[in-house]
Tab-separated table of C-alpha atoms in Angstrom:
chain	number	residue	atom	x	y	z
A	1	ILE	CA	0.000	0.000	0.000
A	2	ASN	CA	2.864	2.392	0.822
A	3	VAL	CA	4.414	1.799	-2.620
A	4	LEU	CA	1.111	2.567	-4.333
A	5	TRP	CA	0.670	5.683	-2.180
A	6	SER	CA	4.196	6.856	-3.068
A	7	GLN	CA	3.557	6.317	-6.779
A	8	MET	CA	0.330	8.319	-6.553
A	9	ASN	CA	2.140	11.169	-4.782
A	10	VAL	CA	4.916	11.160	-7.394
A	11	SER	CA	2.339	11.190	-10.199
A	12	LYS	CA	0.532	14.057	-8.528
A	13	TYR	CA	3.731	16.094	-8.197
A	14	VAL	CA	4.747	15.365	-11.793
A	15	ALA	CA	1.327	16.551	-12.968
A	16	ILE	CA	1.549	19.730	-10.866
A	17	PHE	CA	5.102	20.442	-12.042
A	18	SER	CA	4.105	19.878	-15.684
A	19	PHE	CA	1.137	22.218	-15.353
A	20	VAL	CA	3.241	24.986	-13.761
A	21	PHE	CA	6.029	24.527	-16.325
A	22	ILE	CA	3.599	24.826	-19.251
A	23	GLN	CA	2.110	27.981	-17.706
A	24	LEU	CA	5.560	29.533	-17.339
A	25	ILE	CA	6.337	28.805	-20.991
A	26	SER	CA	3.043	30.454	-21.980
A	27	VAL	CA	3.823	33.539	-19.881
A	28	GLY	CA	7.187	33.810	-21.622
A	29	LYS	CA	5.458	33.830	-25.012
A	30	VAL	CA	3.039	36.518	-23.839
A	31	PHE	CA	5.903	38.750	-22.685
A	32	ALA	CA	7.753	38.121	-25.954
A	33	ASN	CA	4.737	39.547	-27.837
A	34	ALA	CA	3.987	42.297	-25.296
A	35	ASP	CA	5.749	45.039	-27.261
A	36	GLU	CA	3.821	44.201	-30.432
A	37	TRP	CA	0.530	44.028	-28.534
A	38	MET	CA	1.149	47.338	-26.743
A	39	THR	CA	2.101	49.077	-30.001
A	40	THR	CA	-1.132	47.902	-31.661
A	41	PHE	CA	-3.112	48.998	-28.598
A	42	ARG	CA	-1.589	52.503	-28.608
A	43	GLU	CA	-2.086	52.861	-32.371
A	44	ASN	CA	-5.761	51.869	-32.092
A	45	ILE	CA	-6.359	54.416	-29.335
A	46	ALA	CA	-4.555	57.159	-31.271
A	47	GLN	CA	-6.444	56.423	-34.491
A	48	THR	CA	-9.797	56.389	-32.688
A	49	TRP	CA	-8.974	59.739	-31.056
A	50	GLN	CA	-7.627	61.375	-34.226
A	51	GLN	CA	-9.989	59.882	-36.829
A	52	PRO	CA	-13.367	59.111	-35.227
A	53	GLU	CA	-16.160	58.069	-37.575
A	54	HIS	CA	-18.924	58.572	-35.015
A	55	TYR	CA	-19.672	60.706	-31.968
A	56	ASP	CA	-21.638	58.716	-29.407
A	57	LEU	CA	-24.001	59.865	-26.674
A	58	TYR	CA	-24.442	57.539	-23.685
A	59	ILE	CA	-27.594	57.809	-21.580
A	60	PRO	CA	-28.022	55.254	-18.790
A	61	ALA	CA	-31.673	54.308	-18.453
A	62	ILE	CA	-32.053	51.584	-15.847
A	63	THR	CA	-30.081	49.537	-13.363
A	64	TRP	CA	-31.502	46.178	-12.422
A	65	HIS	CA	-30.475	44.266	-9.313
A	66	ALA	CA	-31.060	40.531	-9.422
A	67	ARG	CA	-34.031	39.970	-7.138
A	68	PHE	CA	-32.982	36.365	-6.501
A	69	ALA	CA	-29.595	37.487	-5.138
A	70	TYR	CA	-30.776	40.085	-2.596
A	71	ASP	CA	-33.619	40.323	-0.118
A	72	LYS	CA	-36.405	42.896	-0.659
A	73	GLU	CA	-35.169	45.153	2.136
A	74	LYS	CA	-31.819	45.510	0.384
A	75	THR	CA	-33.166	46.014	-3.143
A	76	ASP	CA	-35.592	48.659	-1.873
A	77	ARG	CA	-32.574	50.732	-0.753
A	78	TYR	CA	-30.780	50.495	-4.120
A	79	ASN	CA	-30.954	53.214	-6.766
A	80	GLU	CA	-32.303	51.805	-10.014
A	81	ARG	CA	-32.489	55.149	-11.854
A	82	PRO	CA	-28.859	55.824	-12.827
A	83	TRP	CA	-29.083	59.500	-13.780
A	84	GLY	CA	-26.104	60.623	-15.800
A	85	GLY	CA	-24.644	60.599	-19.247
A	86	GLY	CA	-21.533	60.377	-21.318
A	87	PHE	CA	-19.854	61.023	-24.627
A	88	GLY	CA	-17.688	58.888	-26.866
A	89	LEU	CA	-15.746	58.690	-30.107
A	90	SER	CA	-15.855	55.505	-32.163
A	91	ARG	CA	-14.810	53.952	-35.449
A	92	TRP	CA	-14.893	50.656	-37.336
A	93	ASP	CA	-11.603	49.197	-38.566
A	94	GLU	CA	-10.875	47.357	-41.825
A	95	LYS	CA	-11.695	44.006	-40.166
A	96	GLY	CA	-15.135	45.232	-39.112
A	97	ASN	CA	-14.190	45.540	-35.421
A	98	TRP	CA	-15.450	48.446	-33.300
A	99	HIS	CA	-13.120	50.764	-31.339
A	100	GLY	CA	-14.353	53.428	-28.945
A	101	LEU	CA	-13.156	55.983	-26.419
A	102	TYR	CA	-15.694	57.099	-23.823
A	103	ALA	CA	-16.234	59.136	-20.670
A	104	MET	CA	-19.333	58.914	-18.538
A	105	ALA	CA	-20.704	59.707	-15.080
A	106	PHE	CA	-23.841	58.237	-13.516
A	107	LYS	CA	-25.456	57.602	-10.138
A	108	ASP	CA	-24.551	54.126	-8.867
A	109	SER	CA	-26.597	51.687	-6.768
A	110	TRP	CA	-25.917	53.738	-3.631
A	111	ASN	CA	-26.874	57.018	-5.376
A	112	LYS	CA	-23.258	58.201	-5.516
A	113	TRP	CA	-21.658	59.608	-8.673
A	114	GLU	CA	-19.581	57.043	-10.552
A	115	PRO	CA	-17.236	58.503	-13.193
A	116	ILE	CA	-15.734	56.147	-15.774
A	117	ALA	CA	-13.608	56.567	-18.877
A	118	GLY	CA	-11.893	54.102	-21.111
A	119	TYR	CA	-11.199	52.423	-24.392
A	120	GLY	CA	-13.466	49.706	-25.717
A	121	TRP	CA	-12.912	47.183	-28.476
A	122	GLU	CA	-15.460	44.738	-29.833
A	123	SER	CA	-14.588	42.025	-32.294
A	124	THR	CA	-17.253	41.142	-34.817
A	125	TRP	CA	-17.674	37.917	-36.701
A	126	ARG	CA	-19.486	37.962	-40.009
A	127	PRO	CA	-19.313	34.481	-41.523
A	128	LEU	CA	-21.602	35.350	-44.447
A	129	ALA	CA	-19.992	38.682	-45.367
């Protein structure tokens, strides 16, 4: 029984070591491509800022809190009218993917102002195009 137990422990450690080793190799590949990825990211942001195709208006309309996840007393205290708004710049690239820069402020669940700003990217798949 001890021999079998030892073999199981060795197998377990070999599996764990293999998993960690493969992850480290993957991380190395990610860092090797980090410069290329960051350059593409910066270029997409710059192009969206300098050559927007659309100007977007953001108007939050409703916030919904999952009734199954909270009791009624809690949901009654939450703000579900997120007053606020925002503005954005967006464009479509040659692959049909969307890029956008946005800034927005709205009232959160606790009725406090929540400012956000960022860059968004959405990949699109058009198999019949």
